[in-house]
């Protein structure tokens, strides 16, 4: 798809929003620097992906026009608008190339690290220096994940050495990601300690007394409130996973299935809860791995 000038044509009249986007708020944002140029961030990719999640419901040409309409509505400086349009078209070309790459790699003997490196190269081929702004943090997280997998599979390491190296790896993660992950996982760690107490024979009153002794009465009250919230979250998580599993059975198109699952995630949970759902999914996947 050729790049288009932001001012080259009259905006196209758009049909009603597709079903998956109705009654939702636009995700992502656009940033501009002091000179009026576009600042490329993951939030800009989130804005693109918000509309692109409707792939399968409407043509790509309509989705592109929706994104352009969103950009125009933000009254960006001319330079930033032109850059955003060029980036959008480069991003669409990259997504198309990534789909072709994924199709060609089905069944290929290529390990995860090699696949991620191939995607990294593909991004720079289509997006140039903009790739770092859109994907840099994600790529750093992926690189750490690959190295963690290698450490976990290295039988020559002692448990202590493995944990030390994993901790050092985690320091390489982007600070925002590390803080968000730690916040998302904190309830899981608390639950682990308390589950061990219960499994060792502790009663509800024993657990309450343990909380009073370790975190005090105010925190104990908060934890008990969290227990109630946790039960409600578990119920919503179970319902979400059941609906996601149903999508896997009912939607034959992989792109449409992925878009529907992503929209279901966005509709079911807050941004903070989505981090936790992704962490829980990662933990479950690791537990099932051979």
PDB file of C-alpha atoms in Angstrom:
ATOM      1  CA  UNK A   1       0.000   0.000   0.000  1.00  0.00           C
ATOM      2  CA  UNK A   2       1.622   3.305  -1.055  1.00  0.00           C
ATOM      3  CA  UNK A   3       2.175   5.979   1.537  1.00  0.00           C
ATOM      4  CA  UNK A   4      -0.357   8.780   1.371  1.00  0.00           C
ATOM      5  CA  UNK A   5      -0.099  12.414   2.309  1.00  0.00           C
ATOM      6  CA  UNK A   6      -2.239  13.438   5.252  1.00  0.00           C
ATOM      7  CA  UNK A   7      -3.697  16.256   3.142  1.00  0.00           C
ATOM      8  CA  UNK A   8      -3.847  14.601  -0.258  1.00  0.00           C
ATOM      9  CA  UNK A   9      -7.554  13.698  -0.279  1.00  0.00           C
ATOM     10  CA  UNK A  10     -10.890  14.392   1.297  1.00  0.00           C
ATOM     11  CA  UNK A  11     -11.493  12.024   4.231  1.00  0.00           C
ATOM     12  CA  UNK A  12     -13.619   9.014   3.294  1.00  0.00           C
ATOM     13  CA  UNK A  13     -17.042   8.624   4.913  1.00  0.00           C
ATOM     14  CA  UNK A  14     -16.803   5.667   7.256  1.00  0.00           C
ATOM     15  CA  UNK A  15     -19.401   2.973   7.996  1.00  0.00           C
ATOM     16  CA  UNK A  16     -20.522   2.318  11.592  1.00  0.00           C
ATOM     17  CA  UNK A  17     -17.874   0.891  13.892  1.00  0.00           C
ATOM     18  CA  UNK A  18     -17.515  -2.912  13.695  1.00  0.00           C
ATOM     19  CA  UNK A  19     -19.159  -4.925  16.458  1.00  0.00           C
ATOM     20  CA  UNK A  20     -15.953  -5.677  18.364  1.00  0.00           C
ATOM     21  CA  UNK A  21     -15.147  -1.950  18.722  1.00  0.00           C
ATOM     22  CA  UNK A  22     -18.608  -0.649  19.571  1.00  0.00           C
ATOM     23  CA  UNK A  23     -18.958   0.697  23.110  1.00  0.00           C
ATOM     24  CA  UNK A  24     -15.177   0.653  23.613  1.00  0.00           C
ATOM     25  CA  UNK A  25     -12.669   3.463  24.109  1.00  0.00           C
ATOM     26  CA  UNK A  26      -9.781   4.021  21.718  1.00  0.00           C
ATOM     27  CA  UNK A  27      -6.560   2.572  23.059  1.00  0.00           C
ATOM     28  CA  UNK A  28      -3.108   4.142  22.725  1.00  0.00           C
ATOM     29  CA  UNK A  29      -2.026   7.712  22.143  1.00  0.00           C
ATOM     30  CA  UNK A  30       0.089   9.968  19.913  1.00  0.00           C
ATOM     31  CA  UNK A  31       2.989  12.070  21.161  1.00  0.00           C
ATOM     32  CA  UNK A  32       4.702  15.014  19.459  1.00  0.00           C
ATOM     33  CA  UNK A  33       8.007  16.616  20.422  1.00  0.00           C
ATOM     34  CA  UNK A  34       8.742  20.307  20.864  1.00  0.00           C
ATOM     35  CA  UNK A  35       9.626  20.705  17.180  1.00  0.00           C
ATOM     36  CA  UNK A  36       6.317  19.289  15.966  1.00  0.00           C
ATOM     37  CA  UNK A  37       7.642  15.876  14.951  1.00  0.00           C
ATOM     38  CA  UNK A  38       6.169  12.501  15.819  1.00  0.00           C
ATOM     39  CA  UNK A  39       7.507  10.640  18.870  1.00  0.00           C
ATOM     40  CA  UNK A  40       7.280   6.938  18.090  1.00  0.00           C
ATOM     41  CA  UNK A  41       6.252   4.908  21.142  1.00  0.00           C
ATOM     42  CA  UNK A  42       4.496   1.617  21.922  1.00  0.00           C
ATOM     43  CA  UNK A  43       1.389   3.700  22.675  1.00  0.00           C
ATOM     44  CA  UNK A  44       1.215   4.667  19.003  1.00  0.00           C
ATOM     45  CA  UNK A  45       1.329   0.990  18.015  1.00  0.00           C
ATOM     46  CA  UNK A  46      -1.458   0.329  20.527  1.00  0.00           C
ATOM     47  CA  UNK A  47      -3.571   2.954  18.748  1.00  0.00           C
ATOM     48  CA  UNK A  48      -2.936   1.294  15.374  1.00  0.00           C
ATOM     49  CA  UNK A  49      -3.634  -2.154  16.830  1.00  0.00           C
ATOM     50  CA  UNK A  50      -6.868  -0.989  18.462  1.00  0.00           C
ATOM     51  CA  UNK A  51      -8.392  -0.470  15.023  1.00  0.00           C
ATOM     52  CA  UNK A  52      -6.509  -3.350  13.399  1.00  0.00           C
ATOM     53  CA  UNK A  53      -8.071  -5.727  15.931  1.00  0.00           C
ATOM     54  CA  UNK A  54     -11.178  -5.517  13.711  1.00  0.00           C
ATOM     55  CA  UNK A  55      -9.391  -7.348  10.875  1.00  0.00           C
ATOM     56  CA  UNK A  56     -11.801  -9.950   9.567  1.00  0.00           C
ATOM     57  CA  UNK A  57     -14.802  -7.767  10.368  1.00  0.00           C
ATOM     58  CA  UNK A  58     -14.091  -5.108   7.767  1.00  0.00           C
ATOM     59  CA  UNK A  59     -11.583  -4.471   4.933  1.00  0.00           C
ATOM     60  CA  UNK A  60      -8.099  -3.208   5.685  1.00  0.00           C
ATOM     61  CA  UNK A  61      -8.777  -0.125   3.548  1.00  0.00           C
ATOM     62  CA  UNK A  62     -11.619   0.864   5.901  1.00  0.00           C
ATOM     63  CA  UNK A  63      -9.497   0.206   8.982  1.00  0.00           C
ATOM     64  CA  UNK A  64      -6.726   2.374   7.542  1.00  0.00           C
ATOM     65  CA  UNK A  65      -9.232   5.196   7.001  1.00  0.00           C
ATOM     66  CA  UNK A  66     -10.417   4.852  10.594  1.00  0.00           C
ATOM     67  CA  UNK A  67      -6.836   5.252  11.845  1.00  0.00           C
ATOM     68  CA  UNK A  68      -6.298   8.276   9.595  1.00  0.00           C
ATOM     69  CA  UNK A  69      -9.529   9.813  10.890  1.00  0.00           C
ATOM     70  CA  UNK A  70      -8.327   9.292  14.450  1.00  0.00           C
ATOM     71  CA  UNK A  71      -4.991  10.940  13.654  1.00  0.00           C
ATOM     72  CA  UNK A  72      -6.683  13.903  11.954  1.00  0.00           C
ATOM     73  CA  UNK A  73      -8.955  14.386  14.960  1.00  0.00           C
ATOM     74  CA  UNK A  74      -5.888  14.921  17.148  1.00  0.00           C
ATOM     75  CA  UNK A  75      -4.911  18.078  15.215  1.00  0.00           C
ATOM     76  CA  UNK A  76      -1.282  17.054  14.927  1.00  0.00           C
ATOM     77  CA  UNK A  77       1.291  19.440  13.476  1.00  0.00           C
ATOM     78  CA  UNK A  78       1.734  18.920   9.731  1.00  0.00           C
ATOM     79  CA  UNK A  79       5.146  17.250  10.076  1.00  0.00           C
ATOM     80  CA  UNK A  80       3.921  14.842  12.751  1.00  0.00           C
ATOM     81  CA  UNK A  81       0.831  13.985  10.715  1.00  0.00           C
ATOM     82  CA  UNK A  82       2.883  13.208   7.616  1.00  0.00           C
ATOM     83  CA  UNK A  83       5.226  11.032   9.677  1.00  0.00           C
ATOM     84  CA  UNK A  84       2.308   9.215  11.305  1.00  0.00           C
ATOM     85  CA  UNK A  85       0.799   8.380   7.914  1.00  0.00           C
ATOM     86  CA  UNK A  86       4.130   7.083   6.595  1.00  0.00           C
ATOM     87  CA  UNK A  87       4.645   5.052   9.738  1.00  0.00           C
ATOM     88  CA  UNK A  88       1.136   3.604   9.511  1.00  0.00           C
ATOM     89  CA  UNK A  89       1.737   2.373   5.973  1.00  0.00           C
ATOM     90  CA  UNK A  90       5.155   0.986   6.904  1.00  0.00           C
ATOM     91  CA  UNK A  91       3.557  -0.762   9.874  1.00  0.00           C
ATOM     92  CA  UNK A  92       0.853  -2.298   7.693  1.00  0.00           C
ATOM     93  CA  UNK A  93       3.546  -3.548   5.299  1.00  0.00           C
ATOM     94  CA  UNK A  94       5.451  -5.032   8.234  1.00  0.00           C
ATOM     95  CA  UNK A  95       2.328  -6.814   9.543  1.00  0.00           C
ATOM     96  CA  UNK A  96       1.734  -8.320   6.122  1.00  0.00           C
ATOM     97  CA  UNK A  97       5.362  -9.481   5.917  1.00  0.00           C
ATOM     98  CA  UNK A  98       5.170 -10.890   9.458  1.00  0.00           C
ATOM     99  CA  UNK A  99       2.090 -12.943   8.536  1.00  0.00           C
ATOM    100  CA  UNK A 100       3.923 -14.330   5.505  1.00  0.00           C
ATOM    101  CA  UNK A 101       6.948 -15.107   7.653  1.00  0.00           C
ATOM    102  CA  UNK A 102       4.796 -16.927  10.214  1.00  0.00           C
ATOM    103  CA  UNK A 103       3.078 -18.963   7.498  1.00  0.00           C
ATOM    104  CA  UNK A 104       6.412 -19.938   5.952  1.00  0.00           C
ATOM    105  CA  UNK A 105       7.836 -20.996   9.315  1.00  0.00           C
ATOM    106  CA  UNK A 106       5.063 -23.432  10.232  1.00  0.00           C
ATOM    107  CA  UNK A 107       6.716 -26.753  10.909  1.00  0.00           C
ATOM    108  CA  UNK A 108      10.217 -25.344  10.434  1.00  0.00           C
ATOM    109  CA  UNK A 109      12.959 -26.393  12.825  1.00  0.00           C
ATOM    110  CA  UNK A 110      13.693 -22.909  14.119  1.00  0.00           C
ATOM    111  CA  UNK A 111      14.083 -22.227  17.829  1.00  0.00           C
ATOM    112  CA  UNK A 112      12.345 -19.344  19.600  1.00  0.00           C
ATOM    113  CA  UNK A 113      15.469 -17.172  19.729  1.00  0.00           C
ATOM    114  CA  UNK A 114      16.019 -17.507  15.980  1.00  0.00           C
ATOM    115  CA  UNK A 115      12.364 -16.702  15.251  1.00  0.00           C
ATOM    116  CA  UNK A 116      12.494 -13.582  17.406  1.00  0.00           C
ATOM    117  CA  UNK A 117      15.719 -12.438  15.757  1.00  0.00           C
ATOM    118  CA  UNK A 118      14.146 -12.929  12.315  1.00  0.00           C
ATOM    119  CA  UNK A 119      11.185 -10.794  13.379  1.00  0.00           C
ATOM    120  CA  UNK A 120      13.549  -8.162  14.732  1.00  0.00           C
ATOM    121  CA  UNK A 121      15.300  -7.976  11.364  1.00  0.00           C
ATOM    122  CA  UNK A 122      11.962  -7.883   9.533  1.00  0.00           C
ATOM    123  CA  UNK A 123      10.843  -4.915  11.625  1.00  0.00           C
ATOM    124  CA  UNK A 124      13.942  -2.941  10.795  1.00  0.00           C
ATOM    125  CA  UNK A 125      13.630  -3.826   7.140  1.00  0.00           C
ATOM    126  CA  UNK A 126      10.128  -2.326   6.984  1.00  0.00           C
ATOM    127  CA  UNK A 127      10.182   0.268   9.761  1.00  0.00           C
ATOM    128  CA  UNK A 128      13.814   1.381   9.882  1.00  0.00           C
ATOM    129  CA  UNK A 129      14.696   3.418  13.002  1.00  0.00           C
ATOM    130  CA  UNK A 130      11.016   3.589  13.961  1.00  0.00           C
ATOM    131  CA  UNK A 131      11.171  -0.099  14.900  1.00  0.00           C
ATOM    132  CA  UNK A 132      12.944   0.713  18.163  1.00  0.00           C
ATOM    133  CA  UNK A 133      10.179   3.072  19.245  1.00  0.00           C
ATOM    134  CA  UNK A 134       7.397   0.620  18.440  1.00  0.00           C
ATOM    135  CA  UNK A 135       9.036  -2.639  19.503  1.00  0.00           C
ATOM    136  CA  UNK A 136      12.234  -1.883  21.455  1.00  0.00           C
ATOM    137  CA  UNK A 137      10.844  -2.574  24.934  1.00  0.00           C
ATOM    138  CA  UNK A 138       9.027  -5.688  23.748  1.00  0.00           C
ATOM    139  CA  UNK A 139      12.182  -7.002  22.110  1.00  0.00           C
ATOM    140  CA  UNK A 140      14.177  -6.504  25.294  1.00  0.00           C
ATOM    141  CA  UNK A 141      11.537  -8.434  27.216  1.00  0.00           C
ATOM    142  CA  UNK A 142      11.607 -11.209  24.589  1.00  0.00           C
ATOM    143  CA  UNK A 143      15.407 -11.403  24.703  1.00  0.00           C
ATOM    144  CA  UNK A 144      15.350 -11.777  28.491  1.00  0.00           C
ATOM    145  CA  UNK A 145      12.629 -14.431  28.209  1.00  0.00           C
ATOM    146  CA  UNK A 146      14.737 -16.473  25.784  1.00  0.00           C
ATOM    147  CA  UNK A 147      17.773 -16.283  28.052  1.00  0.00           C
ATOM    148  CA  UNK A 148      15.625 -17.244  31.060  1.00  0.00           C
ATOM    149  CA  UNK A 149      14.460 -20.342  29.186  1.00  0.00           C
ATOM    150  CA  UNK A 150      18.055 -21.296  28.456  1.00  0.00           C
ATOM    151  CA  UNK A 151      19.010 -20.891  32.114  1.00  0.00           C
ATOM    152  CA  UNK A 152      16.027 -22.929  33.281  1.00  0.00           C
ATOM    153  CA  UNK A 153      17.039 -25.750  30.922  1.00  0.00           C
ATOM    154  CA  UNK A 154      20.725 -25.649  31.848  1.00  0.00           C
ATOM    155  CA  UNK A 155      21.256 -28.721  34.045  1.00  0.00           C
ATOM    156  CA  UNK A 156      24.871 -27.768  34.802  1.00  0.00           C
ATOM    157  CA  UNK A 157      23.750 -24.889  37.053  1.00  0.00           C
ATOM    158  CA  UNK A 158      22.950 -25.197  40.723  1.00  0.00           C
ATOM    159  CA  UNK A 159      19.553 -23.796  41.761  1.00  0.00           C
ATOM    160  CA  UNK A 160      21.316 -20.914  43.514  1.00  0.00           C
ATOM    161  CA  UNK A 161      23.417 -20.031  40.446  1.00  0.00           C
ATOM    162  CA  UNK A 162      20.361 -20.268  38.208  1.00  0.00           C
ATOM    163  CA  UNK A 163      18.379 -17.888  40.429  1.00  0.00           C
ATOM    164  CA  UNK A 164      21.310 -15.480  40.628  1.00  0.00           C
ATOM    165  CA  UNK A 165      21.655 -15.348  36.847  1.00  0.00           C
ATOM    166  CA  UNK A 166      17.902 -14.983  36.342  1.00  0.00           C
ATOM    167  CA  UNK A 167      17.841 -12.089  38.810  1.00  0.00           C
ATOM    168  CA  UNK A 168      20.681 -10.424  36.890  1.00  0.00           C
ATOM    169  CA  UNK A 169      18.769 -10.927  33.642  1.00  0.00           C
ATOM    170  CA  UNK A 170      15.646  -9.339  35.078  1.00  0.00           C
ATOM    171  CA  UNK A 171      17.630  -6.179  35.756  1.00  0.00           C
ATOM    172  CA  UNK A 172      17.874  -5.765  31.972  1.00  0.00           C
ATOM    173  CA  UNK A 173      14.093  -5.481  31.625  1.00  0.00           C
ATOM    174  CA  UNK A 174      12.592  -2.022  30.967  1.00  0.00           C
ATOM    175  CA  UNK A 175      11.848  -0.328  34.295  1.00  0.00           C
ATOM    176  CA  UNK A 176       8.146   0.220  33.516  1.00  0.00           C
ATOM    177  CA  UNK A 177       7.690  -3.412  32.545  1.00  0.00           C
ATOM    178  CA  UNK A 178       9.532  -4.630  35.637  1.00  0.00           C
ATOM    179  CA  UNK A 179       7.440  -2.436  37.934  1.00  0.00           C
ATOM    180  CA  UNK A 180       4.183  -3.490  36.279  1.00  0.00           C
ATOM    181  CA  UNK A 181       5.114  -7.163  36.378  1.00  0.00           C
ATOM    182  CA  UNK A 182       6.105  -6.993  40.039  1.00  0.00           C
ATOM    183  CA  UNK A 183       2.848  -5.252  40.919  1.00  0.00           C
ATOM    184  CA  UNK A 184       0.859  -7.799  38.925  1.00  0.00           C
ATOM    185  CA  UNK A 185       2.637 -10.748  40.525  1.00  0.00           C
ATOM    186  CA  UNK A 186       2.612  -9.466  44.116  1.00  0.00           C
ATOM    187  CA  UNK A 187      -0.823 -10.970  44.882  1.00  0.00           C
ATOM    188  CA  UNK A 188       0.369 -14.265  43.411  1.00  0.00           C
ATOM    189  CA  UNK A 189       3.380 -14.339  45.731  1.00  0.00           C
ATOM    190  CA  UNK A 190       1.179 -13.518  48.731  1.00  0.00           C
ATOM    191  CA  UNK A 191      -1.183 -16.304  47.745  1.00  0.00           C
ATOM    192  CA  UNK A 192       1.725 -18.742  47.436  1.00  0.00           C
ATOM    193  CA  UNK A 193       2.853 -18.135  51.015  1.00  0.00           C
ATOM    194  CA  UNK A 194      -0.661 -18.413  52.381  1.00  0.00           C
ATOM    195  CA  UNK A 195      -1.427 -21.516  50.317  1.00  0.00           C
ATOM    196  CA  UNK A 196       1.619 -23.194  51.816  1.00  0.00           C
ATOM    197  CA  UNK A 197       0.316 -22.330  55.293  1.00  0.00           C
ATOM    198  CA  UNK A 198      -3.106 -23.762  54.526  1.00  0.00           C
ATOM    199  CA  UNK A 199      -1.600 -26.901  52.977  1.00  0.00           C
ATOM    200  CA  UNK A 200       0.420 -27.408  56.148  1.00  0.00           C
ATOM    201  CA  UNK A 201      -2.808 -27.502  58.169  1.00  0.00           C
ATOM    202  CA  UNK A 202      -3.395 -23.846  59.087  1.00  0.00           C
ATOM    203  CA  UNK A 203      -7.024 -22.866  59.722  1.00  0.00           C
ATOM    204  CA  UNK A 204      -8.685 -19.616  58.634  1.00  0.00           C
ATOM    205  CA  UNK A 205      -8.096 -18.244  62.121  1.00  0.00           C
ATOM    206  CA  UNK A 206      -4.445 -19.348  62.009  1.00  0.00           C
ATOM    207  CA  UNK A 207      -4.101 -17.484  58.730  1.00  0.00           C
ATOM    208  CA  UNK A 208      -5.697 -14.387  60.224  1.00  0.00           C
ATOM    209  CA  UNK A 209      -3.374 -14.502  63.225  1.00  0.00           C
ATOM    210  CA  UNK A 210      -0.379 -14.923  60.918  1.00  0.00           C
ATOM    211  CA  UNK A 211      -1.454 -11.841  58.991  1.00  0.00           C
ATOM    212  CA  UNK A 212      -1.979  -9.844  62.177  1.00  0.00           C
ATOM    213  CA  UNK A 213       1.505 -10.810  63.378  1.00  0.00           C
ATOM    214  CA  UNK A 214       3.304 -10.126  60.101  1.00  0.00           C
ATOM    215  CA  UNK A 215       1.494  -7.174  58.523  1.00  0.00           C
ATOM    216  CA  UNK A 216      -0.683  -5.697  61.271  1.00  0.00           C
ATOM    217  CA  UNK A 217      -4.465  -5.180  61.662  1.00  0.00           C
ATOM    218  CA  UNK A 218      -4.996  -2.585  58.930  1.00  0.00           C
ATOM    219  CA  UNK A 219      -3.175  -4.650  56.330  1.00  0.00           C
ATOM    220  CA  UNK A 220      -5.038  -7.751  57.537  1.00  0.00           C
ATOM    221  CA  UNK A 221      -8.339  -6.027  56.833  1.00  0.00           C
ATOM    222  CA  UNK A 222      -7.093  -5.051  53.399  1.00  0.00           C
ATOM    223  CA  UNK A 223      -5.968  -8.623  52.733  1.00  0.00           C
ATOM    224  CA  UNK A 224      -9.358  -9.968  53.758  1.00  0.00           C
ATOM    225  CA  UNK A 225     -10.984  -7.493  51.378  1.00  0.00           C
ATOM    226  CA  UNK A 226      -8.528  -8.674  48.733  1.00  0.00           C
ATOM    227  CA  UNK A 227      -9.631 -12.263  49.423  1.00  0.00           C
ATOM    228  CA  UNK A 228     -13.156 -11.290  48.471  1.00  0.00           C
ATOM    229  CA  UNK A 229     -11.930  -9.417  45.404  1.00  0.00           C
ATOM    230  CA  UNK A 230      -9.732 -12.374  44.520  1.00  0.00           C
ATOM    231  CA  UNK A 231     -12.683 -14.734  44.505  1.00  0.00           C
ATOM    232  CA  UNK A 232     -14.557 -12.361  42.204  1.00  0.00           C
ATOM    233  CA  UNK A 233     -11.485 -12.054  39.938  1.00  0.00           C
ATOM    234  CA  UNK A 234     -11.115 -15.837  39.760  1.00  0.00           C
ATOM    235  CA  UNK A 235     -14.719 -16.133  38.666  1.00  0.00           C
ATOM    236  CA  UNK A 236     -14.275 -13.521  35.939  1.00  0.00           C
ATOM    237  CA  UNK A 237     -11.004 -15.171  34.854  1.00  0.00           C
ATOM    238  CA  UNK A 238     -12.715 -18.556  34.570  1.00  0.00           C
ATOM    239  CA  UNK A 239     -15.505 -17.017  32.506  1.00  0.00           C
ATOM    240  CA  UNK A 240     -12.991 -15.205  30.271  1.00  0.00           C
ATOM    241  CA  UNK A 241     -10.973 -18.370  29.660  1.00  0.00           C
ATOM    242  CA  UNK A 242     -14.102 -20.347  28.859  1.00  0.00           C
ATOM    243  CA  UNK A 243     -15.166 -17.740  26.303  1.00  0.00           C
ATOM    244  CA  UNK A 244     -11.638 -17.612  24.874  1.00  0.00           C
ATOM    245  CA  UNK A 245     -11.597 -21.409  24.555  1.00  0.00           C
ATOM    246  CA  UNK A 246     -14.956 -21.248  22.794  1.00  0.00           C
ATOM    247  CA  UNK A 247     -13.488 -18.748  20.320  1.00  0.00           C
ATOM    248  CA  UNK A 248     -10.655 -21.169  19.586  1.00  0.00           C
ATOM    249  CA  UNK A 249     -13.248 -23.768  18.630  1.00  0.00           C
ATOM    250  CA  UNK A 250     -15.687 -21.538  16.733  1.00  0.00           C
ATOM    251  CA  UNK A 251     -13.456 -19.129  14.784  1.00  0.00           C
ATOM    252  CA  UNK A 252     -11.417 -20.869  12.036  1.00  0.00           C
ATOM    253  CA  UNK A 253      -9.595 -17.737  10.875  1.00  0.00           C
ATOM    254  CA  UNK A 254      -6.418 -17.301  13.029  1.00  0.00           C
ATOM    255  CA  UNK A 255      -6.231 -13.520  12.578  1.00  0.00           C
ATOM    256  CA  UNK A 256      -9.903 -13.017  13.409  1.00  0.00           C
ATOM    257  CA  UNK A 257      -9.615 -15.424  16.347  1.00  0.00           C
ATOM    258  CA  UNK A 258      -6.628 -13.558  17.765  1.00  0.00           C
ATOM    259  CA  UNK A 259      -8.367 -10.202  17.295  1.00  0.00           C
ATOM    260  CA  UNK A 260     -11.533 -11.459  18.990  1.00  0.00           C
ATOM    261  CA  UNK A 261      -9.537 -12.907  21.912  1.00  0.00           C
ATOM    262  CA  UNK A 262      -7.655  -9.626  22.336  1.00  0.00           C
ATOM    263  CA  UNK A 263     -10.890  -7.643  22.285  1.00  0.00           C
ATOM    264  CA  UNK A 264     -12.396 -10.052  24.827  1.00  0.00           C
ATOM    265  CA  UNK A 265      -9.385  -9.458  27.081  1.00  0.00           C
ATOM    266  CA  UNK A 266      -9.775  -5.681  26.760  1.00  0.00           C
ATOM    267  CA  UNK A 267     -13.510  -5.843  27.464  1.00  0.00           C
ATOM    268  CA  UNK A 268     -13.190  -8.188  30.452  1.00  0.00           C
ATOM    269  CA  UNK A 269     -10.402  -6.593  32.488  1.00  0.00           C
ATOM    270  CA  UNK A 270      -8.859  -3.283  33.461  1.00  0.00           C
ATOM    271  CA  UNK A 271      -5.325  -2.495  32.176  1.00  0.00           C
ATOM    272  CA  UNK A 272      -3.870  -3.603  35.517  1.00  0.00           C
ATOM    273  CA  UNK A 273      -5.901  -6.809  35.470  1.00  0.00           C
ATOM    274  CA  UNK A 274      -4.803  -7.520  31.901  1.00  0.00           C
ATOM    275  CA  UNK A 275      -1.188  -7.555  33.099  1.00  0.00           C
ATOM    276  CA  UNK A 276      -2.156 -10.096  35.712  1.00  0.00           C
ATOM    277  CA  UNK A 277      -4.065 -12.284  33.238  1.00  0.00           C
ATOM    278  CA  UNK A 278      -1.041 -12.305  30.925  1.00  0.00           C
ATOM    279  CA  UNK A 279       1.225 -13.199  33.861  1.00  0.00           C
ATOM    280  CA  UNK A 280      -1.085 -16.046  34.865  1.00  0.00           C
ATOM    281  CA  UNK A 281      -1.194 -17.316  31.289  1.00  0.00           C
ATOM    282  CA  UNK A 282       2.615 -17.248  31.154  1.00  0.00           C
ATOM    283  CA  UNK A 283       2.852 -19.160  34.446  1.00  0.00           C
ATOM    284  CA  UNK A 284       0.370 -21.774  33.195  1.00  0.00           C
ATOM    285  CA  UNK A 285       2.276 -22.155  29.927  1.00  0.00           C
ATOM    286  CA  UNK A 286       5.568 -22.595  31.775  1.00  0.00           C
ATOM    287  CA  UNK A 287       3.994 -25.213  34.050  1.00  0.00           C
ATOM    288  CA  UNK A 288       2.764 -27.198  31.046  1.00  0.00           C
ATOM    289  CA  UNK A 289       6.094 -27.030  29.225  1.00  0.00           C
ATOM    290  CA  UNK A 290       8.088 -30.305  29.193  1.00  0.00           C
TER     291      UNK A 290
END
